[in-house]
GROMACS .gro file of C-alpha atoms in nm:
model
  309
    1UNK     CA    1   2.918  -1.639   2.041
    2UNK     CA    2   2.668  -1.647   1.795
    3UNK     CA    3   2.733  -1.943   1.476
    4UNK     CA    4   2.661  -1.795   1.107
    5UNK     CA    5   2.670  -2.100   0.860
    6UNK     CA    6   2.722  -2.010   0.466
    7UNK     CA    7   2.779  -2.340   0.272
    8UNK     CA    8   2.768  -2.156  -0.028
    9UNK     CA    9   2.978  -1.810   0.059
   10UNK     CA   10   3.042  -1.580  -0.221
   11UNK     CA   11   3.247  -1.279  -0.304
   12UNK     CA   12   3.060  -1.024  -0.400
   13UNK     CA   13   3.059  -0.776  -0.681
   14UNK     CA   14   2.827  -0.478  -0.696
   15UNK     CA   15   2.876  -0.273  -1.034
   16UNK     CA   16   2.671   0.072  -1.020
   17UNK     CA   17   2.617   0.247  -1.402
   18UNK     CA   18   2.397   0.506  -1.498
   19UNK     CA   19   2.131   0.324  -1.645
   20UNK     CA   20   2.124  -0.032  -1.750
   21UNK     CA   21   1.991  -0.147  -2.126
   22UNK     CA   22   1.936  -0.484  -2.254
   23UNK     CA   23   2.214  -0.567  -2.475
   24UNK     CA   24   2.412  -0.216  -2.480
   25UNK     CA   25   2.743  -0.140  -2.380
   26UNK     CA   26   2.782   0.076  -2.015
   27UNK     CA   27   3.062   0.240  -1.855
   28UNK     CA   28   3.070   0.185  -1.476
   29UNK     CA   29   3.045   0.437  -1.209
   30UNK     CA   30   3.201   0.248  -0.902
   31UNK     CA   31   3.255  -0.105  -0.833
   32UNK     CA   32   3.205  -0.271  -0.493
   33UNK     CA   33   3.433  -0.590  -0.392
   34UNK     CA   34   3.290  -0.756  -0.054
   35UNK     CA   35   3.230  -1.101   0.096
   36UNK     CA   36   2.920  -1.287   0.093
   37UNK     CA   37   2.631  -1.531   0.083
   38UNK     CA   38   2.320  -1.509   0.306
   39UNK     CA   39   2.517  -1.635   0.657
   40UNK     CA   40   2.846  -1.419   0.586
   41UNK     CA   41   2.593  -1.145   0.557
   42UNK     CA   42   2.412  -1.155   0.906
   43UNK     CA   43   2.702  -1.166   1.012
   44UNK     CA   44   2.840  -0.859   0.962
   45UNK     CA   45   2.561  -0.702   1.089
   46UNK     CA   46   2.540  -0.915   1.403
   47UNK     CA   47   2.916  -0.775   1.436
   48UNK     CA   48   2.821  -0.447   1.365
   49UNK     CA   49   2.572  -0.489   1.646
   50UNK     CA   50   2.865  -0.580   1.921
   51UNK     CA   51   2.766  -0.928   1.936
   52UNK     CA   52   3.104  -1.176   1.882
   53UNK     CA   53   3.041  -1.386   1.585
   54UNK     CA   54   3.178  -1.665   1.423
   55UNK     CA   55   3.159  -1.722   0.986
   56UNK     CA   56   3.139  -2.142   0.891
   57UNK     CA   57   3.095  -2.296   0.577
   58UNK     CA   58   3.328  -2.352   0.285
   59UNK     CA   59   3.560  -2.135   0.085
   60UNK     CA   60   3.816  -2.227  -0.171
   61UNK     CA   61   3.937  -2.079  -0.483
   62UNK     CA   62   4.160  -1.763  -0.558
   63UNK     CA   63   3.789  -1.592  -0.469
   64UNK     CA   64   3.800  -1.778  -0.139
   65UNK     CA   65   4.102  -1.623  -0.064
   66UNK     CA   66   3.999  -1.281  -0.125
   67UNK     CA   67   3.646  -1.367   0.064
   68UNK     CA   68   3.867  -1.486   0.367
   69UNK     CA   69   4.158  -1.151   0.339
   70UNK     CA   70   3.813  -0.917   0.403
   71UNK     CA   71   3.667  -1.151   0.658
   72UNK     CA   72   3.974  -0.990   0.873
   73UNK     CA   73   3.904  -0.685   0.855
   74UNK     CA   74   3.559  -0.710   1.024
   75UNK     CA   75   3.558  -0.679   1.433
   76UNK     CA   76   3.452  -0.911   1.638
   77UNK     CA   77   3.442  -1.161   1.329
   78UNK     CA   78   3.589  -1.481   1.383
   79UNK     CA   79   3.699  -1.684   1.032
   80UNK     CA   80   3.603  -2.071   1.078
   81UNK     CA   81   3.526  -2.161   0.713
   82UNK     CA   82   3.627  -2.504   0.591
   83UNK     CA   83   3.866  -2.483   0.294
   84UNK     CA   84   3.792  -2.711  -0.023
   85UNK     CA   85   3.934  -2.768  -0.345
   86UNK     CA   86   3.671  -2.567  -0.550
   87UNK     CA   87   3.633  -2.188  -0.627
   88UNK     CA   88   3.422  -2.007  -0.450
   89UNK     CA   89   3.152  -1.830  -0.642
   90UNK     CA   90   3.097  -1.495  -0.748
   91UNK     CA   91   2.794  -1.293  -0.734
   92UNK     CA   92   2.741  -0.985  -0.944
   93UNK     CA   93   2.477  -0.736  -0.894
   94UNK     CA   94   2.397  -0.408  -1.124
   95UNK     CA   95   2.229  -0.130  -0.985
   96UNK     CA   96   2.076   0.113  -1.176
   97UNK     CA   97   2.149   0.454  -1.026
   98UNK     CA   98   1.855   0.589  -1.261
   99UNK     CA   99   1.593   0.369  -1.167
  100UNK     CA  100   1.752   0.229  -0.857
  101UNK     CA  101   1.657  -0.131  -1.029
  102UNK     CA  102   1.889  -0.438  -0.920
  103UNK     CA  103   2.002  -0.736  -1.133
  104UNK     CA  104   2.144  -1.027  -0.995
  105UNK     CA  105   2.390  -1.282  -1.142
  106UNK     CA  106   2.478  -1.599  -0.869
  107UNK     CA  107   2.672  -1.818  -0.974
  108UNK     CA  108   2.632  -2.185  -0.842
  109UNK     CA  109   2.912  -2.227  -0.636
  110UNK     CA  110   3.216  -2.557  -0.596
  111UNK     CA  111   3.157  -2.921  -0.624
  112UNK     CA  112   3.163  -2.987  -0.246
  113UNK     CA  113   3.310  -3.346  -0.228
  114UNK     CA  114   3.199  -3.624   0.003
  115UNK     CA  115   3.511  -3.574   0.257
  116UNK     CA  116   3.457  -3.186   0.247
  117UNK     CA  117   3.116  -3.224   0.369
  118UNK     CA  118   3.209  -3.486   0.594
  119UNK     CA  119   3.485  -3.224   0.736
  120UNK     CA  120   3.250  -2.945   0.780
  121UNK     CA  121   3.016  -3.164   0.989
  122UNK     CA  122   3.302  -3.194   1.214
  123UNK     CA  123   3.372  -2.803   1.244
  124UNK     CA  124   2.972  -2.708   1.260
  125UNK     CA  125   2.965  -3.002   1.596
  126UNK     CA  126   3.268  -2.865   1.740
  127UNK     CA  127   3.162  -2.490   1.703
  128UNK     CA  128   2.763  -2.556   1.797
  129UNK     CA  129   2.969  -2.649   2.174
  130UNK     CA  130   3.041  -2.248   2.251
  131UNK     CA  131   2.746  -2.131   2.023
  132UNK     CA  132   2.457  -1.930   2.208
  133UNK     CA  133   2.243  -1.968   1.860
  134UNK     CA  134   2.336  -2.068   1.490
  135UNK     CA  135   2.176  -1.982   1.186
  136UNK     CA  136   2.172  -2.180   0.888
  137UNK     CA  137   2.162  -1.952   0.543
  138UNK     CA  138   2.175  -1.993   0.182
  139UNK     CA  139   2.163  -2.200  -0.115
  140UNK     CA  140   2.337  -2.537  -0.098
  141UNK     CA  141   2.651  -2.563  -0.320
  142UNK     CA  142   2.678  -2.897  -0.544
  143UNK     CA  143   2.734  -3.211  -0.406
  144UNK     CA  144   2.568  -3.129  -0.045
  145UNK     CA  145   2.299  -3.341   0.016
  146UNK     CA  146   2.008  -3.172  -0.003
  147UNK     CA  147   1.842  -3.303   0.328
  148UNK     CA  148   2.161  -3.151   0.440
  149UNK     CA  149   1.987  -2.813   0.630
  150UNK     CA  150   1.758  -3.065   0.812
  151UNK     CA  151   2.064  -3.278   0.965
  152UNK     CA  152   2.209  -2.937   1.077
  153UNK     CA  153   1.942  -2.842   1.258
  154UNK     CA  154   1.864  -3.154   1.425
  155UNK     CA  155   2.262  -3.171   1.530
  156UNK     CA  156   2.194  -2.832   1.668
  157UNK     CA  157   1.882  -2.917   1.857
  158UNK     CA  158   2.033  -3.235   2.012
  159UNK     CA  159   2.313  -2.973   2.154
  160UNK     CA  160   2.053  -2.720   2.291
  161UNK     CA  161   2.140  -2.477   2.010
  162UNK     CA  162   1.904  -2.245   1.943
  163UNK     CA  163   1.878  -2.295   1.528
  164UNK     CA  164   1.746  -2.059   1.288
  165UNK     CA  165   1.675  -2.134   0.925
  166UNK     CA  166   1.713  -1.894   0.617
  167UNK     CA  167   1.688  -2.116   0.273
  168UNK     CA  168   1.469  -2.172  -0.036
  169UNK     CA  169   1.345  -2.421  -0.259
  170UNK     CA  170   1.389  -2.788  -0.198
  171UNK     CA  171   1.659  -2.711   0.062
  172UNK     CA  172   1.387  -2.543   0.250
  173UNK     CA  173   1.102  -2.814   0.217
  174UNK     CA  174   1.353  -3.087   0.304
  175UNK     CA  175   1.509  -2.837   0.603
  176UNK     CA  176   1.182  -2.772   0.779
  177UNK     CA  177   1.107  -3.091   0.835
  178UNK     CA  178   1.424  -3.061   1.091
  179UNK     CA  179   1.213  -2.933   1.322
  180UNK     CA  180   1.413  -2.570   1.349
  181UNK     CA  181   1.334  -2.314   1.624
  182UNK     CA  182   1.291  -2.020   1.421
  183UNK     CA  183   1.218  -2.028   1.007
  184UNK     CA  184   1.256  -1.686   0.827
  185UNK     CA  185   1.096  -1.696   0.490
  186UNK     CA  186   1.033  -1.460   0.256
  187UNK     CA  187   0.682  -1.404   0.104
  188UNK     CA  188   0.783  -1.601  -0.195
  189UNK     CA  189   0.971  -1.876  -0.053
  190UNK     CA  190   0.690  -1.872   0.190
  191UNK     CA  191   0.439  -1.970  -0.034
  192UNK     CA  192   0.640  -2.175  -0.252
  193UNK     CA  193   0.676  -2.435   0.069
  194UNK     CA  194   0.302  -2.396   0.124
  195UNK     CA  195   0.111  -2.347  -0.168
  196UNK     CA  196  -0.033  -2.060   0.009
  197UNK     CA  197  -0.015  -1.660  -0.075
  198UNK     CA  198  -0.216  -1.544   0.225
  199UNK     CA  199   0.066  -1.445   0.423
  200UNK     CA  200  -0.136  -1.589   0.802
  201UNK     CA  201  -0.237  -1.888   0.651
  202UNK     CA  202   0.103  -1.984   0.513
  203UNK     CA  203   0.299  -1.883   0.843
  204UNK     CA  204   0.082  -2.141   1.066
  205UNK     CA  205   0.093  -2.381   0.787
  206UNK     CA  206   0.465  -2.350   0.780
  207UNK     CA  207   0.469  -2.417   1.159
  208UNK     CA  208   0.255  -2.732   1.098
  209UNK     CA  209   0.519  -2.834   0.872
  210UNK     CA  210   0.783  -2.840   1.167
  211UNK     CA  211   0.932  -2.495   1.198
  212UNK     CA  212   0.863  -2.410   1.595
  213UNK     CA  213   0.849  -1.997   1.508
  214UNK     CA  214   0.778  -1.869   1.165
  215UNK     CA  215   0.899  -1.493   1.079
  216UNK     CA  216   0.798  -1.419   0.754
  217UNK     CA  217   0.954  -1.080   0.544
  218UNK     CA  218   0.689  -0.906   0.375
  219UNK     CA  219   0.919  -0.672   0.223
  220UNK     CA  220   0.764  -0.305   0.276
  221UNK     CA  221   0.453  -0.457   0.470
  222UNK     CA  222   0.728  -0.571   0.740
  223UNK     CA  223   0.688  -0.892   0.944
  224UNK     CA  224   0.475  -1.120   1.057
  225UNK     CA  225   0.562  -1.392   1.306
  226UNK     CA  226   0.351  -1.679   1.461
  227UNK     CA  227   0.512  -1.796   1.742
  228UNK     CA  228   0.420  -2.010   2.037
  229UNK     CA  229   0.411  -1.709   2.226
  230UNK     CA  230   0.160  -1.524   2.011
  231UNK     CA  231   0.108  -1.374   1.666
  232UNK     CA  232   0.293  -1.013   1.545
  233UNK     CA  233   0.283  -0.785   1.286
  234UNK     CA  234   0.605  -0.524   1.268
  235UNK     CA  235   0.601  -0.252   1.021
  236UNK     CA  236   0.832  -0.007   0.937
  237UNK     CA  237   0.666   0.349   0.970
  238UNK     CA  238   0.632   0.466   0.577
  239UNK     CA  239   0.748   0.302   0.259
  240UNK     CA  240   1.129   0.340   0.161
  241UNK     CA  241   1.311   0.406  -0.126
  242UNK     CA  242   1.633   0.214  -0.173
  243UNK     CA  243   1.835  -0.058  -0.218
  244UNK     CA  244   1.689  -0.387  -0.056
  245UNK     CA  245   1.983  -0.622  -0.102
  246UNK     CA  246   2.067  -0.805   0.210
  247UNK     CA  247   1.780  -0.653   0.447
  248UNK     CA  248   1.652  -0.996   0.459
  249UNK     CA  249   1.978  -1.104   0.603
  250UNK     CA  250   1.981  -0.791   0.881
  251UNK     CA  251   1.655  -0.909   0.946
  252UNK     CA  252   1.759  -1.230   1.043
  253UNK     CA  253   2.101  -1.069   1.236
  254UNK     CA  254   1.818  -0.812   1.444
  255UNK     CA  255   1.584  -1.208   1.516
  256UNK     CA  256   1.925  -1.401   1.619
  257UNK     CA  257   2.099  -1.101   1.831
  258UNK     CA  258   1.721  -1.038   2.028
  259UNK     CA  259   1.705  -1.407   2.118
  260UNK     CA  260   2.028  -1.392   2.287
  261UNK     CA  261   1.955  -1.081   2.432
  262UNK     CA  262   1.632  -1.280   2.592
  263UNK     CA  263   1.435  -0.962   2.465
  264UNK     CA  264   1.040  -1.066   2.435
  265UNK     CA  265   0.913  -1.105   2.050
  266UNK     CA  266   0.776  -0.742   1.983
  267UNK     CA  267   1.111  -0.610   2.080
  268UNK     CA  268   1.261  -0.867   1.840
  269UNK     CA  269   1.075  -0.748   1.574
  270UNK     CA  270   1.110  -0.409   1.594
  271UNK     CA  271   1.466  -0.453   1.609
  272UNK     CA  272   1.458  -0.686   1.273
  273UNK     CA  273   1.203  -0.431   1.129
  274UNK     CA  274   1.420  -0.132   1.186
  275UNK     CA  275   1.736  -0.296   1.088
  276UNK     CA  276   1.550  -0.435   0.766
  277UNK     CA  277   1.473  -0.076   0.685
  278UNK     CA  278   1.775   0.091   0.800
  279UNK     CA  279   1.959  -0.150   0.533
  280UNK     CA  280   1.708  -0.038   0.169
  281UNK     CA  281   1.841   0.319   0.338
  282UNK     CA  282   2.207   0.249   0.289
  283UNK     CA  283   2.394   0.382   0.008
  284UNK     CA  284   2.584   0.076   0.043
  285UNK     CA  285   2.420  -0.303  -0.051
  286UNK     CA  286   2.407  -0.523   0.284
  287UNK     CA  287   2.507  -0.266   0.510
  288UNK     CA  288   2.281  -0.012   0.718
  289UNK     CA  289   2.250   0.323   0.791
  290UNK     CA  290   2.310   0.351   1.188
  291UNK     CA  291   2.118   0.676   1.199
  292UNK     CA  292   1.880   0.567   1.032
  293UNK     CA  293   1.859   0.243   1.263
  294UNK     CA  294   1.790   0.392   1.578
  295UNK     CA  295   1.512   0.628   1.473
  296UNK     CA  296   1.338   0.345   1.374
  297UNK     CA  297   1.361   0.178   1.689
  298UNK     CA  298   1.080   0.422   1.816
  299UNK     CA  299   0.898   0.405   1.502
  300UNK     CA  300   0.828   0.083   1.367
  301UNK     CA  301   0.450  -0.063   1.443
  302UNK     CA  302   0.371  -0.372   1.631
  303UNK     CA  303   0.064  -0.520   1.663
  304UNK     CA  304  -0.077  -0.872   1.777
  305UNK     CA  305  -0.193  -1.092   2.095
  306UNK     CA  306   0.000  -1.295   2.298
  307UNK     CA  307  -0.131  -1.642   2.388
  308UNK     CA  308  -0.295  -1.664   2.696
  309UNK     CA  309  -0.075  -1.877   2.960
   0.00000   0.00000   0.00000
């Protein structure tokens, strides 16, 4: 099975109204209730792929409880999050069905205590034993260390787990220096950890930093990944329209369920490309369009070099 961790999961809340105004009353069109947080995310798309999956991290909270009542209804989805005294968070996000614009409100999440965190290092040890690959995503809640990303993936690379990190900020300067096998930044958070906004020059500098295989997410100009394998470009075959919530996340799901698969790194890409840009497609945020997925397995663009042997 493949290991999703979510320290900070979150419920959810997507509120759709005509058009949003600064300061103005609105009456909303539809509200969407599902759960969350980067980890929960991929997934659900991992499961949506056939691949058996389980969800760790912490919930707690009359939102926990919601968060964990949905987790059952996803196939192939195992539930393995540690419960704490705490609420989860909430996350609220207001589309603008006139503009398509997105606003996002994320809360911080629980107080994680010192013998919650000491009980989820337990779980995440026992769990890395049947684990084919983990990935680590998210912001860190309060009171976890915030080395803590970095002591995850070494635990995972002392068990031979394949470990893939998705973070930001300090988490992700402190996490890097773990040593991961795969780092998935976005352009931002890339050059935030390098001081760099030439997408190449950030990606190998990021690998100097520790990170074994850098993918970065362009957004519309795709991905680029250096690897020790060679150096990619994937991108998807025109410029989309859509939502973009979570098609970082399906990105990551298309990376983690390749590397199991032992496909070779275009085929990885093209897989996170098209699932990237099968997800802006969906009417639904964090979800994607299956139709939509497979035509663009024939028509996303890679290009690059392998290293010679």
């Amino acid at each position: 099975m493949i290991l999703t961790v979510t320290l900070n999961t979150a419920l959810d809340i997507t509120y759709r109204v005509p058009s949003l105004r600064a300061g103005a009353s609105h009456r909303v069109s539809e509200v969407l209730e599902r759960p969350g947080g980067k980890g929960v995310n991929v997934a659900r798309v991992l499961a949506a792929l056939g691949h058996e999956v389980t969800v760790t991290g912490f919930s707690g909270g009359p939102t926990g409880r919601v968060l964990r009542d949905r987790l059952t209804e996803v196939p192939r989805l195992t539930d393995a999050l540690v419960p704490v005294s705490g609420a989860t968070r909430r996350t609220v996000t207001l589309v603008d069905d006139r503009t398509g614009a997105t606003t996002h409100l994320n809360e911080p999440g629980p107080d994680i205590t010192h013998a919650e965190w000491s009980a989820f290092q337990e779980v995440y040890e026992d769990l890395l034993a049947s684990a084919s690959a983990v990935a680590l995503c998210g912001s860190l809640p309060p009171g976890v260390p915030v080395g803590a990303y970095a002591n995850l993936v070494r635990t995972a690379r002392a068990a031979r787990v394949p470990v893939l990190l998705d973070t930001s900020g300090a988490a992700l300067r402190r996490g890097v220096a773990g040593r991961p096998d795969l780092l998935k930044p976005n352009r931002e958070e890339l050059a935030e950890l390098t001081g760099s906004h030439e997408p190449l020059r950030a990606t190998q500098d990021a690998r100097r930093r520790g990170a074994g295989t850098v993918v970065a997410s362009l957004g519309a100009d795709g991905l680029l990944a250096v690897t020790p394998e060679g150096r990619w470009r994937a991108t998807p075959p025109a410029p989309l329209t859509g939502n973009p919530t979570g098609a970082g996340d399906a990105a990551v799901a298309g990376l983690l369920s390749a590397l199991v698969e032992h496909r070779p790194w275009p085929e990885r890409l093209i897989r996170a490309t098209a699932l990237s840009a099968a997800t802006v497609l969906s009417p639904t945020a964090g979800d994607f369009d299956h139709a939509a997925y497979e035509r663009f397995l024939t028509t996303v663009t890679v290009t690059g070099v392998a290293t010679a042997a």
